XYZ file of C-alpha atoms in Angstrom:
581
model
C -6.271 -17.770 11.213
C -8.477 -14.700 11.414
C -6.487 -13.629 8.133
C -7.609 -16.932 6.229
C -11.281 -16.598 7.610
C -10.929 -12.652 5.879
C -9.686 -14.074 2.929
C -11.893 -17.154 3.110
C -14.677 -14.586 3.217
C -13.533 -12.314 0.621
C -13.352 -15.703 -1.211
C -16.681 -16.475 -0.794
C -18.239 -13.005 -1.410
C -16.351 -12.999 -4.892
C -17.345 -16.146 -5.728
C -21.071 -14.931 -4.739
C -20.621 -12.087 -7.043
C -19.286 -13.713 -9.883
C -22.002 -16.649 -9.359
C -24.963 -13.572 -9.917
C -23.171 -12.476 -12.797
C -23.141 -15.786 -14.289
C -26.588 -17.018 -12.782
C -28.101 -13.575 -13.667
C -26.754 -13.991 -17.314
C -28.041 -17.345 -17.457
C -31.256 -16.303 -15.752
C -31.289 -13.745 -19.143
C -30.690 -16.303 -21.753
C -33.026 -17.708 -19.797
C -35.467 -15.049 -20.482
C -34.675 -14.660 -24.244
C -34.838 -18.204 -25.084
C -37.954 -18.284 -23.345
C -39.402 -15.758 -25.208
C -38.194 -17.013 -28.539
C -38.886 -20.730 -27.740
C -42.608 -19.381 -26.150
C -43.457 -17.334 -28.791
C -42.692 -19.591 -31.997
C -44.529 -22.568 -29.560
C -47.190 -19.759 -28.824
C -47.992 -19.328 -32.266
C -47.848 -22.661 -33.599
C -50.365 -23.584 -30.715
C -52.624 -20.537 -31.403
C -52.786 -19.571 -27.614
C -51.361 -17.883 -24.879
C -48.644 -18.775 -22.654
C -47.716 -18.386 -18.738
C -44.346 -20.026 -18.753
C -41.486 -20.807 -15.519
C -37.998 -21.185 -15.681
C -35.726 -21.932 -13.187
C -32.006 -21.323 -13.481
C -29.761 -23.724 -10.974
C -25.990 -22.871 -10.790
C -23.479 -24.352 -8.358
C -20.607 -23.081 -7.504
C -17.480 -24.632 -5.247
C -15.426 -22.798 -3.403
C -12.191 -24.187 -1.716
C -10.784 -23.081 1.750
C -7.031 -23.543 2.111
C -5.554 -24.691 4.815
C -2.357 -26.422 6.529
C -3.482 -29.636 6.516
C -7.325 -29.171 5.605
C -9.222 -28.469 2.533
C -12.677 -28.112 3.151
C -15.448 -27.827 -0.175
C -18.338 -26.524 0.610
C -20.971 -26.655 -2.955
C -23.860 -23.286 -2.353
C -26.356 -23.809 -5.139
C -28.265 -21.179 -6.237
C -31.604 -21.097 -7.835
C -33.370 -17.891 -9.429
C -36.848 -18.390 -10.464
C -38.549 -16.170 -13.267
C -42.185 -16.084 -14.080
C -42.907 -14.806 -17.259
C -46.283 -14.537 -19.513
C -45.657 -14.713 -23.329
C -49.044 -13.646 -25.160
C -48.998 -14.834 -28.707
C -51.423 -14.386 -31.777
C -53.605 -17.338 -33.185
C -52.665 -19.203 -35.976
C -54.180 -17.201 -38.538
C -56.945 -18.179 -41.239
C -55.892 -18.870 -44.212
C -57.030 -16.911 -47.164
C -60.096 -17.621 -48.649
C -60.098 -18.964 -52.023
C -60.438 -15.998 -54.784
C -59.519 -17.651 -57.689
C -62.011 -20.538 -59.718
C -59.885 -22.746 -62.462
C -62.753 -24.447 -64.113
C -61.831 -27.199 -66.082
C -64.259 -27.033 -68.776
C -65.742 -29.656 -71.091
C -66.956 -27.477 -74.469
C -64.833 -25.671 -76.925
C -64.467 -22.168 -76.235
C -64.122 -20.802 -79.582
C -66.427 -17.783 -79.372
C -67.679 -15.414 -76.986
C -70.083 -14.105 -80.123
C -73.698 -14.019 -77.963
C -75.917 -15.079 -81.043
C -73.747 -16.399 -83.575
C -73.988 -20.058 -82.853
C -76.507 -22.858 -81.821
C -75.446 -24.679 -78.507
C -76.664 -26.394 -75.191
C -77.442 -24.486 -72.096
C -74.375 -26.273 -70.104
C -72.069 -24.709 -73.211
C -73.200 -21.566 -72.570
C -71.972 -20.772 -68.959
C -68.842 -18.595 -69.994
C -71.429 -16.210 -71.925
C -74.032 -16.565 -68.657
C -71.449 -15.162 -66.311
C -70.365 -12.185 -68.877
C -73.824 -11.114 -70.224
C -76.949 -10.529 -68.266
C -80.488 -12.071 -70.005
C -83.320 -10.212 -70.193
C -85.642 -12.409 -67.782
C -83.685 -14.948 -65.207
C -84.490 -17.927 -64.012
C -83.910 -19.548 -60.095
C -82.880 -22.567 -58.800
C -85.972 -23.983 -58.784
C -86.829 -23.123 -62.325
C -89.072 -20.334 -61.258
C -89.214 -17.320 -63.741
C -87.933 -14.061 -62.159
C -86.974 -10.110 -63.314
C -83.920 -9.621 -64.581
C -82.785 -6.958 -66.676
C -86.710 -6.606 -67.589
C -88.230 -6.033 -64.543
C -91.947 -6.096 -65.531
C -93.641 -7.330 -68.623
C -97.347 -6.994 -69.638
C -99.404 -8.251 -72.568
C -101.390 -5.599 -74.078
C -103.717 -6.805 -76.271
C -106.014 -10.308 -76.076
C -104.262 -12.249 -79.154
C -100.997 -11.778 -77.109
C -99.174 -10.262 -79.943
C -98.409 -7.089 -78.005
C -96.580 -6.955 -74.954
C -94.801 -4.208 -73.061
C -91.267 -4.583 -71.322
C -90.353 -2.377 -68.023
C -86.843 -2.016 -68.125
C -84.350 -1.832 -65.028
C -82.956 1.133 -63.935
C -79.563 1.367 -62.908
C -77.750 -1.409 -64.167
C -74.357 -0.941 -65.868
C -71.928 -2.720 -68.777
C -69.297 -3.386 -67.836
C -67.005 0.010 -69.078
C -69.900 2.035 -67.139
C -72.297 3.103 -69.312
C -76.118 3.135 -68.170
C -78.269 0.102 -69.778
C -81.565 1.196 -71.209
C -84.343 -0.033 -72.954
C -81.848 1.363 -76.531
C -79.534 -1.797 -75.150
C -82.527 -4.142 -74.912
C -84.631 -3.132 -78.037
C -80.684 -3.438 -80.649
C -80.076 -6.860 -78.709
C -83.405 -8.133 -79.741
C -82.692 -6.538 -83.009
C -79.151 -8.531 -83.363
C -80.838 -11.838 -81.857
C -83.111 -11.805 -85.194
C -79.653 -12.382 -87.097
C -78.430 -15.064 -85.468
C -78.946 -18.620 -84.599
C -81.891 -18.806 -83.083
C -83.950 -15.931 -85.746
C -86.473 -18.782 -85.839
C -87.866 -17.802 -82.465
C -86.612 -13.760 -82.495
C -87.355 -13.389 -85.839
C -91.567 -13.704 -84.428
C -90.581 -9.931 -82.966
C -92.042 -7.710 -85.606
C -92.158 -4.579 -84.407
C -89.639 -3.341 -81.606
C -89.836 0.052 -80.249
C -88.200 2.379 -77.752
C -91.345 4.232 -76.269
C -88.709 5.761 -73.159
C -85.231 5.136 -71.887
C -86.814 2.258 -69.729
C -89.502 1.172 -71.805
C -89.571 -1.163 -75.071
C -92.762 -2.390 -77.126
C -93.003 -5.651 -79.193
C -95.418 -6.469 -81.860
C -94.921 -10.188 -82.455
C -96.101 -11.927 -86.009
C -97.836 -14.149 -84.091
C -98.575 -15.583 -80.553
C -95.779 -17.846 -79.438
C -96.686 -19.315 -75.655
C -92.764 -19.740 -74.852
C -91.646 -16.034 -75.242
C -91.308 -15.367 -71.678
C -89.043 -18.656 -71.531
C -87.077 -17.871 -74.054
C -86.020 -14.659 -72.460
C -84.525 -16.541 -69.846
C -83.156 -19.009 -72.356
C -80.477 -19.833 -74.676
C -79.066 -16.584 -77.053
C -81.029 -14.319 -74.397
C -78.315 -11.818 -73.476
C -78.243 -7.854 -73.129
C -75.012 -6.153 -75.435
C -74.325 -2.302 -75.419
C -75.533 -1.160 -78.719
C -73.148 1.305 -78.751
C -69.938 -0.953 -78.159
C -71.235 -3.504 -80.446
C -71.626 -0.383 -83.399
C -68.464 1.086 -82.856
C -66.364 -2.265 -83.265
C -68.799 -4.339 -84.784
C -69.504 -7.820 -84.499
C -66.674 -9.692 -85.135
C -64.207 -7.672 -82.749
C -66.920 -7.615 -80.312
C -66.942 -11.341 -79.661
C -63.231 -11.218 -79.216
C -63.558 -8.030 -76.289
C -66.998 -8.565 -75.420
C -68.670 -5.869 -73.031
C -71.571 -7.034 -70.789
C -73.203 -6.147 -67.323
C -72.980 -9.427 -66.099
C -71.052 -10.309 -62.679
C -67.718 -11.082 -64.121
C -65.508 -8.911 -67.395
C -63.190 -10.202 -69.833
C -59.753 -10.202 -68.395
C -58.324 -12.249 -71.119
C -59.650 -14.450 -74.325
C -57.582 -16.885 -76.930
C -59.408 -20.374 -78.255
C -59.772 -22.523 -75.501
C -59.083 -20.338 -72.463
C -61.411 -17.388 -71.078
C -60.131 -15.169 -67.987
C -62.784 -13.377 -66.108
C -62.476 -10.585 -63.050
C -65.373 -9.483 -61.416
C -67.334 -6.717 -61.891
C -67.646 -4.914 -58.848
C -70.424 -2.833 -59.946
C -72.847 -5.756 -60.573
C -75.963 -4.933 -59.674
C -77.088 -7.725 -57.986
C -73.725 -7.532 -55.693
C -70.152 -7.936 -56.395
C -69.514 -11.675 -57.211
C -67.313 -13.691 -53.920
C -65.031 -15.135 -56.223
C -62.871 -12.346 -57.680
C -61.238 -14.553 -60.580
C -62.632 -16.951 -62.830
C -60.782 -19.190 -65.838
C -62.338 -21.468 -68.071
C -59.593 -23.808 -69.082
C -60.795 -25.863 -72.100
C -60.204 -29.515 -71.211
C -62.326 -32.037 -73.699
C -61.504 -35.337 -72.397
C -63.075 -36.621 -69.172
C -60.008 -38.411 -67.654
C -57.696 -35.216 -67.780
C -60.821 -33.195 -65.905
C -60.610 -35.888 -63.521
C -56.528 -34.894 -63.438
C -56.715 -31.493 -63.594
C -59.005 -31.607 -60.031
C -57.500 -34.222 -58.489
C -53.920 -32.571 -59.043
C -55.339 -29.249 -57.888
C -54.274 -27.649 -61.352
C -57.890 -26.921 -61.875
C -60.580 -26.037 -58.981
C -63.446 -26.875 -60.488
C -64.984 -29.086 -62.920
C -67.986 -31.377 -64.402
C -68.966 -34.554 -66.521
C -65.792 -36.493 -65.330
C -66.230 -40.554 -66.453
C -68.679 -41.222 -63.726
C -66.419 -44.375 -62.924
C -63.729 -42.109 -61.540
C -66.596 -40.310 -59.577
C -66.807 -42.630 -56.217
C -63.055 -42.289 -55.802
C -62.175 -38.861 -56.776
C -65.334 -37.447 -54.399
C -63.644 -39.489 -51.582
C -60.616 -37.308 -51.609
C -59.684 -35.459 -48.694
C -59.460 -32.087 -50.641
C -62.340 -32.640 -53.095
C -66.250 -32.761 -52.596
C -68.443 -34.274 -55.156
C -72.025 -33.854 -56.237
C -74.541 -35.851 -58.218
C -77.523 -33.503 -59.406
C -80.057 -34.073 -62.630
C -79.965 -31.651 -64.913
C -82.856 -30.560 -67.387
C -81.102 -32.381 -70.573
C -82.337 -35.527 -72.067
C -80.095 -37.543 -74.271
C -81.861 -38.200 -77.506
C -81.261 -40.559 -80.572
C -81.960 -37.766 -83.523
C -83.022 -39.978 -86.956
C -82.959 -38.061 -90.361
C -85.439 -39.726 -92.802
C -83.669 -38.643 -95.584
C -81.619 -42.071 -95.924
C -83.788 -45.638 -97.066
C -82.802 -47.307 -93.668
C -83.824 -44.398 -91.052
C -87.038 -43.871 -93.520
C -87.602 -47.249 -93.031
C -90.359 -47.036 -90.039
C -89.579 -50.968 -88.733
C -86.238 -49.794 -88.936
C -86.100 -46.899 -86.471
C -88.633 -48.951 -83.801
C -86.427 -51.546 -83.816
C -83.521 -49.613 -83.017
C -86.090 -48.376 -80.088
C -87.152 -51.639 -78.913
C -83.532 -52.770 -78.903
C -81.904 -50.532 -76.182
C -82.418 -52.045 -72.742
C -82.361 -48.222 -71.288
C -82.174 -49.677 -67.509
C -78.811 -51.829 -68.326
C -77.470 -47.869 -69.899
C -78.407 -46.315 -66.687
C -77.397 -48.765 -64.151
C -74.240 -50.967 -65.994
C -72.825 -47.547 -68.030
C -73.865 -44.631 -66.299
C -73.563 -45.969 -62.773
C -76.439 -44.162 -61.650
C -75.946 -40.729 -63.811
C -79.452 -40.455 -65.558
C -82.895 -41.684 -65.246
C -84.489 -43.432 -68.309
C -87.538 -41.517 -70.389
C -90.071 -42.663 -73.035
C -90.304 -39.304 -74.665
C -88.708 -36.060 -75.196
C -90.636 -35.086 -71.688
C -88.493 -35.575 -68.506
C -89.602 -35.363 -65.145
C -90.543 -31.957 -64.215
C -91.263 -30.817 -67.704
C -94.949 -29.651 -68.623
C -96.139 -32.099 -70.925
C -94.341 -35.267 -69.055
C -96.187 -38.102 -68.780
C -95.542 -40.738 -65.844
C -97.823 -43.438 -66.740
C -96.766 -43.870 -70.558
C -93.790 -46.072 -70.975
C -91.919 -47.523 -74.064
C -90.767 -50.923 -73.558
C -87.238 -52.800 -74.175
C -88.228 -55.644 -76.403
C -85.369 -57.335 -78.186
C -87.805 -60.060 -79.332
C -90.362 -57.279 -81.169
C -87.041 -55.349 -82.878
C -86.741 -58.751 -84.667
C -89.775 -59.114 -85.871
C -90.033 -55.537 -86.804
C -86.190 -55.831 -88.994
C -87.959 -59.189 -90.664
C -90.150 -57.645 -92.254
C -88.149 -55.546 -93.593
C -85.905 -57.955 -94.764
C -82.928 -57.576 -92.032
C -81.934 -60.449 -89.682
C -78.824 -60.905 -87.214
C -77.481 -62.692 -90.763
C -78.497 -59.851 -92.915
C -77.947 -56.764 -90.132
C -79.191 -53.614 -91.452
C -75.838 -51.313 -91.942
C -75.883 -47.937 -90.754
C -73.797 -45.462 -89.024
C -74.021 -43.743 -85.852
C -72.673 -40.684 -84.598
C -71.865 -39.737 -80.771
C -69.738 -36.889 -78.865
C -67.253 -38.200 -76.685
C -66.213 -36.264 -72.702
C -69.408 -33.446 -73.157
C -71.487 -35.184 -71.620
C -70.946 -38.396 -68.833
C -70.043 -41.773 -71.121
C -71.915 -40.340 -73.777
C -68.903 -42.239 -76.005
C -69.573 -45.565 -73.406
C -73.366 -45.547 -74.080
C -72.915 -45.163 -78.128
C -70.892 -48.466 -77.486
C -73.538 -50.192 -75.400
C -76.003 -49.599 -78.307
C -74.463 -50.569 -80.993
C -73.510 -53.965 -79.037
C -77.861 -54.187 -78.174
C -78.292 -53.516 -81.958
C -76.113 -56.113 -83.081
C -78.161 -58.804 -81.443
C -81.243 -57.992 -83.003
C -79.658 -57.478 -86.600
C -78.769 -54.398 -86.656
C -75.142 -53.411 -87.558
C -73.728 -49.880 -86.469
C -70.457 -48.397 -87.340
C -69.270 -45.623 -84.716
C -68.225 -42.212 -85.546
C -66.915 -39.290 -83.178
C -67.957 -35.631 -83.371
C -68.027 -32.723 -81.920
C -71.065 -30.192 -81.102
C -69.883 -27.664 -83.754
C -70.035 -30.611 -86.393
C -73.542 -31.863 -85.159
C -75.149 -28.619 -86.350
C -73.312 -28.346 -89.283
C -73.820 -31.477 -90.159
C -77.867 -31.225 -89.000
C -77.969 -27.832 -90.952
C -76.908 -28.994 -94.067
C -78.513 -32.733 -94.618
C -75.481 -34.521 -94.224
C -76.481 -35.853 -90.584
C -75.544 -39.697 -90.379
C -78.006 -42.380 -89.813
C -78.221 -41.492 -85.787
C -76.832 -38.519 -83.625
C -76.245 -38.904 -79.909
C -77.003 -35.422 -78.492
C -77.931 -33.898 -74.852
C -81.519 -31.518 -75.982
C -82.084 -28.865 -73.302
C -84.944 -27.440 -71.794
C -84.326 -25.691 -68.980
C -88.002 -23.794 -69.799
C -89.466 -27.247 -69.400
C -92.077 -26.032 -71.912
C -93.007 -28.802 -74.892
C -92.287 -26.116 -77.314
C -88.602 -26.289 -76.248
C -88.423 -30.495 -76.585
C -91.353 -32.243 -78.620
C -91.684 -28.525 -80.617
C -88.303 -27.353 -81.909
C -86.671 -31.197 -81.530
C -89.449 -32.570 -83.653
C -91.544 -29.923 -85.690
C -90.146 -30.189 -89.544
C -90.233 -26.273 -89.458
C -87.645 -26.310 -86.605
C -84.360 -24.617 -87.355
C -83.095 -27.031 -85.083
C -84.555 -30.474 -86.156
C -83.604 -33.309 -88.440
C -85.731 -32.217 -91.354
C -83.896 -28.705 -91.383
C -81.198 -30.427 -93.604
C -83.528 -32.562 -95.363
C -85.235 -29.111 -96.906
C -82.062 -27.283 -96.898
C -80.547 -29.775 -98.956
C -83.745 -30.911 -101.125
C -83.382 -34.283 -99.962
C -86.250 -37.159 -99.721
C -88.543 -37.772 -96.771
C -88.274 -41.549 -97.165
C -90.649 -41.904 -94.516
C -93.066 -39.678 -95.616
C -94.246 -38.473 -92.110
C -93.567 -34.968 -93.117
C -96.426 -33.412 -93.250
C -98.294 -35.300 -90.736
C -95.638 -34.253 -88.289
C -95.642 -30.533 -88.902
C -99.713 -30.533 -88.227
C -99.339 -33.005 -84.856
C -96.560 -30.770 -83.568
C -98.077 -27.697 -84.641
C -100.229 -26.724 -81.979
C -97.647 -26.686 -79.117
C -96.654 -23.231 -80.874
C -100.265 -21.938 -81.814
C -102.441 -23.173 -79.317
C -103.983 -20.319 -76.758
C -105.815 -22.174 -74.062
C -102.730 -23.400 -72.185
C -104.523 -26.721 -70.957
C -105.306 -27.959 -74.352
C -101.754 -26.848 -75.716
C -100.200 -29.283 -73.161
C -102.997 -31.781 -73.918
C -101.281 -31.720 -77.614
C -97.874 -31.696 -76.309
C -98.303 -34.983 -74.369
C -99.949 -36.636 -77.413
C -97.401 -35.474 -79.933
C -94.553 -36.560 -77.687
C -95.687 -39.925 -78.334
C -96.928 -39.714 -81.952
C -92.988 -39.282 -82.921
C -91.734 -41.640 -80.179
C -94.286 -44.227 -82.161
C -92.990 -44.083 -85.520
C -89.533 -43.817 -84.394
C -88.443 -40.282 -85.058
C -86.756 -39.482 -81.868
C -85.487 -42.418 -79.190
C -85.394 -40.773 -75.873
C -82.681 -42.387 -73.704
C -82.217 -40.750 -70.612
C -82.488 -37.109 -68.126
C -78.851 -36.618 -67.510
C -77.570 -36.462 -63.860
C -73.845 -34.528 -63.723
C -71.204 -35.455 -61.842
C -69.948 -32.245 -60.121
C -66.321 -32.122 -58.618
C -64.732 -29.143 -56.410
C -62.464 -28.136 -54.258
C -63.629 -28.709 -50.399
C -63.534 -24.656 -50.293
C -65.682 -24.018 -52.605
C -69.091 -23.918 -51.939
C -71.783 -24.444 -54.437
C -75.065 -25.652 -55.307
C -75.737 -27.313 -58.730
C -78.365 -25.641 -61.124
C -81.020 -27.883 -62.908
C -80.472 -26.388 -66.095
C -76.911 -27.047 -65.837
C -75.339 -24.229 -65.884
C -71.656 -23.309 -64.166
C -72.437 -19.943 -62.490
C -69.441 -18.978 -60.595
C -70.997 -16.074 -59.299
C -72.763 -18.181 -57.050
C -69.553 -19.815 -55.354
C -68.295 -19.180 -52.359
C -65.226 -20.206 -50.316
């Protein structure tokens, strides 16, 4: 008996042993799956851990005997405590990298070669610097100049203080050389009507440029902070020349050239910048004309960034959880442009009736959706020589009676043709539609023709406009000289009549010359009171006879990636470097 209780014991005490092996491995596994199962739950909770396991093993042992067999189960529990400190879930990366789908061709990065709209010319605003900038709130600030002064009572002398310490973009110094050859170069290109007024330009010091204009011309601070106003290296531009220079451009604005073809710009920042280095470290301007595909290219997260979407995908696409849309006025105006050199746009009954035909409230509200606020003349809110009390009607009934005496009834329309873009600005294809549907009911009947922005100003430039253009006029300046003045004036490089003299066509309307003296003092007049006076009253003389039809102030619809953030500018530029993520 004792010899069974020794061997019973033995029994036990091996079976002890073995258990600790087996609970102690377990107890282990224990440990490491712990670890692995805490840490991976750790981190995909983002917090630490204090974690108990508890290991049970039982184990039977059997006692032999003659006639008895007795089990006797000893379970056996080992607790461990452990604390498993994980990392958070980390951040992700902030966004680096804008796509912008983009609405305008991008077939030149030429600063002064060609006439376009301040929205158009955002890829050149993010490469070049202008001479003067303007804020947010339309608010004229230094730029590159940092101080200018008028030195002589006519205002036909003025000084310009140039910034130190800015730098193009391959690290040369700019200096007032730069500044004096760009205004130089800007008296070649497409807007020589306004440089061209610099006479005289001279370096006095390496920070330090005078101007002798030809004559006074009140918008010459606005301009600087305008369209074609950009700073190039003179001697980058001299050693490649023009034409390879707008295919590498060098500027000292926030972003470089990474990479140019037709239709797609690549920008890196410019760490250097001085105003900072730009958040966003990589820009692309992906040329995407029609507004459906913008609205694709967001909503599919191909592109990041865009504007001008149909505003009828707007509601739905700014509802998405990845996407945040804005609504913002801009300082455009969509205008109806008339050349007078056909007999049915010199025709004055004609044009007023076309006027008086267009229910402007039914574009805004049934077309737009909201995207624009209706305007009597070329003067939109905010501008200096608006006028909130004067108001041209919708008046089907007077277009009629206007077109009869004429001759022209809903039986005998009046046939004409109208031209309209199509995705650069929000339905401006839609509204075109709309009109010539209002001008059919009055007698009035309108074929419909699509261009493009590079064909308007050809077509304006060389007197081969049709009947009516649809196009977006800015003013970001919001000075009359920029909307009644070069819209209007017959010496305008940028009016209707430009093609009429190019071309030696007639003035059927024979307005010509009463126009040019109206319009006239917006550019000459020196008591600033009396100049807007003038502006205000010639804003209506051509709205009268029906050489303009203002429609509408455009509002943009702006869609981006939640990440991004962004606040829209009034004059409708894109600046990415004011994004942030």
């Amino acid at each position: 008996m004792s010899s069974e209780k020794e061997e019973d014991s033995r029994t036990i005490r091996l079976s002890r042993r073995r258990f600790l092996g087996v609970s102690t491995a377990a107890a282990i596994g224990g440990i490491v799956a712990g670890v692995i199962v805490g840490a991976v739950g750790g981190y995909l909770a983002g917090q630490s851990t204090a974690q108990t396991t508890t290991v049970t093993q039982t184990k039977t042992v059997t006692q032999a005997a003659q006639t008895l067999t007795t089990t006797v189960t000893q379970p056996t529990t080992i607790t461990v405590t452990q604390t498993v400190t994980t990392t958070a879930t980390p951040t992700p990366p902030k966004l680096t990298r804008v796509i912008i789908a983009w609405p305008f061709e991008i077939v030149t990065l030429h600063p002064y070669k060609f006439s376009r709209n301040i929205p158009s010319e955002s890829p050149m605003d993010a490469i070049y610097d202008r001479f003067l900038s303007q804020d947010i709130n339309l608010k004229i600030q230094p730029g590159v100049i940092e101080k200018y002064e008028w030195m002589n009572p006519e205002k036909t002398r003025i000084d310009f203080t140039i910034r130190r310490g800015i730098k193009f973009h391959d690290g040369t110094e700019l200096t007032a050389e730069d500044v004096a050859f760009s205004f130089s170069e800007m008296k070649k290109g497409a807007y020589a009507a306004t440089w061209g007024n610099m006479d005289v330009i001279e370096v006095a010091s390496p920070t330090l440029v005078k101007v002798t204009l030809k004559k006074y011309d009140p918008s010459l601070i606005a301009w600087l902070t305008f369209l074609d106003a950009f700073v190039v290296p003179k001697e980058y531009w001299e050693k490649v020349g023009p034409d390879e220079f707008s295919k590498k451009p060098i500027g000292s604005g926030p972003y470089k050239v990474k990479s140019y073809k037709p239709g797609l710009l690549e920008l890196t920042a410019f760490e250097d910048y001085w105003r900072g280095p730009p958040a966003i470290k990589e820009v692309v301007f992906k040329e995407v004309l029609d507004p459906r595909s913008r609205a694709v290219e967001v909503e599919a997260g191909t592109s990041d960034f865009t504007i001008a979407v149909d505003v009828a995908d707007f509601d739905r696409l700014a509802a998405l959880t990845h996407l945040t849309g804005k609504k913002a006025f801009i300082t455009d105006v969509a205008i109806l442009m008339i050349p007078t050199y056909y007999p049915e746009t010199g025709d004055e009954n004609v044009r007023l009736a076309m006027h008086y035909a267009i229910d402007k409230e039914a574009l805004v509200r049934d077309v737009l959706l909201g995207f624009g606020r209706p305007v009597s003349t070329t003067e939109a809110p905010g501008y200096m020589a608006y006028d909130p009390d004067y108001v041209f009607p919708y008046d089907p009934k007077k277009a009629k009676e206007l077109l009869a005496k004429s001759g022209y009834s809903t039986d005998n329309p009046v046939k004409i043709t109208a031209a309209t873009l199509k995705g650069n600005i929000p339905r401006d294809y839609e509204v075109m539609q709309a009109i010539v549907a209002m001008w059919k009911k009055v007698g009035i009947e309108a074929s419909l023709e699509v261009i493009t922005l590079a064909q308007h100003f050809e077509l304006r430039n060389t007197g081969k406009m049709k009947h009516v253009h649809l196009y977006p006029w800015s003013n970001a300046t919001g000075d009359p000289v920029n909307s009644v003045g070069y819209s209007q004036w017959p010496n305008s490089p940028f009016s209707t009549w430009r093609g009429l003299k190019a071309a030696n066509l007639t003035d059927y309307s024979g307005l010509m010359e009463e126009a040019t003296d109206i319009i006239a003092p917006v550019f000459t007049e020196k008591d600033e009171e009396v100049r807007i006076a003038k502006a205000k009253e010639a804003a209506k003389w051509v709205v009268e006879h029906g050489l303009v039809i203002p429609l509408y102030q455009l509002a943009t619809p702006y869609l981006m990636k939640k990440e991004i953030i962004y606040e829209p500018w009034p004059q409708g530029f894109v600046r990415p470097y004011y994004m942030k993520a």
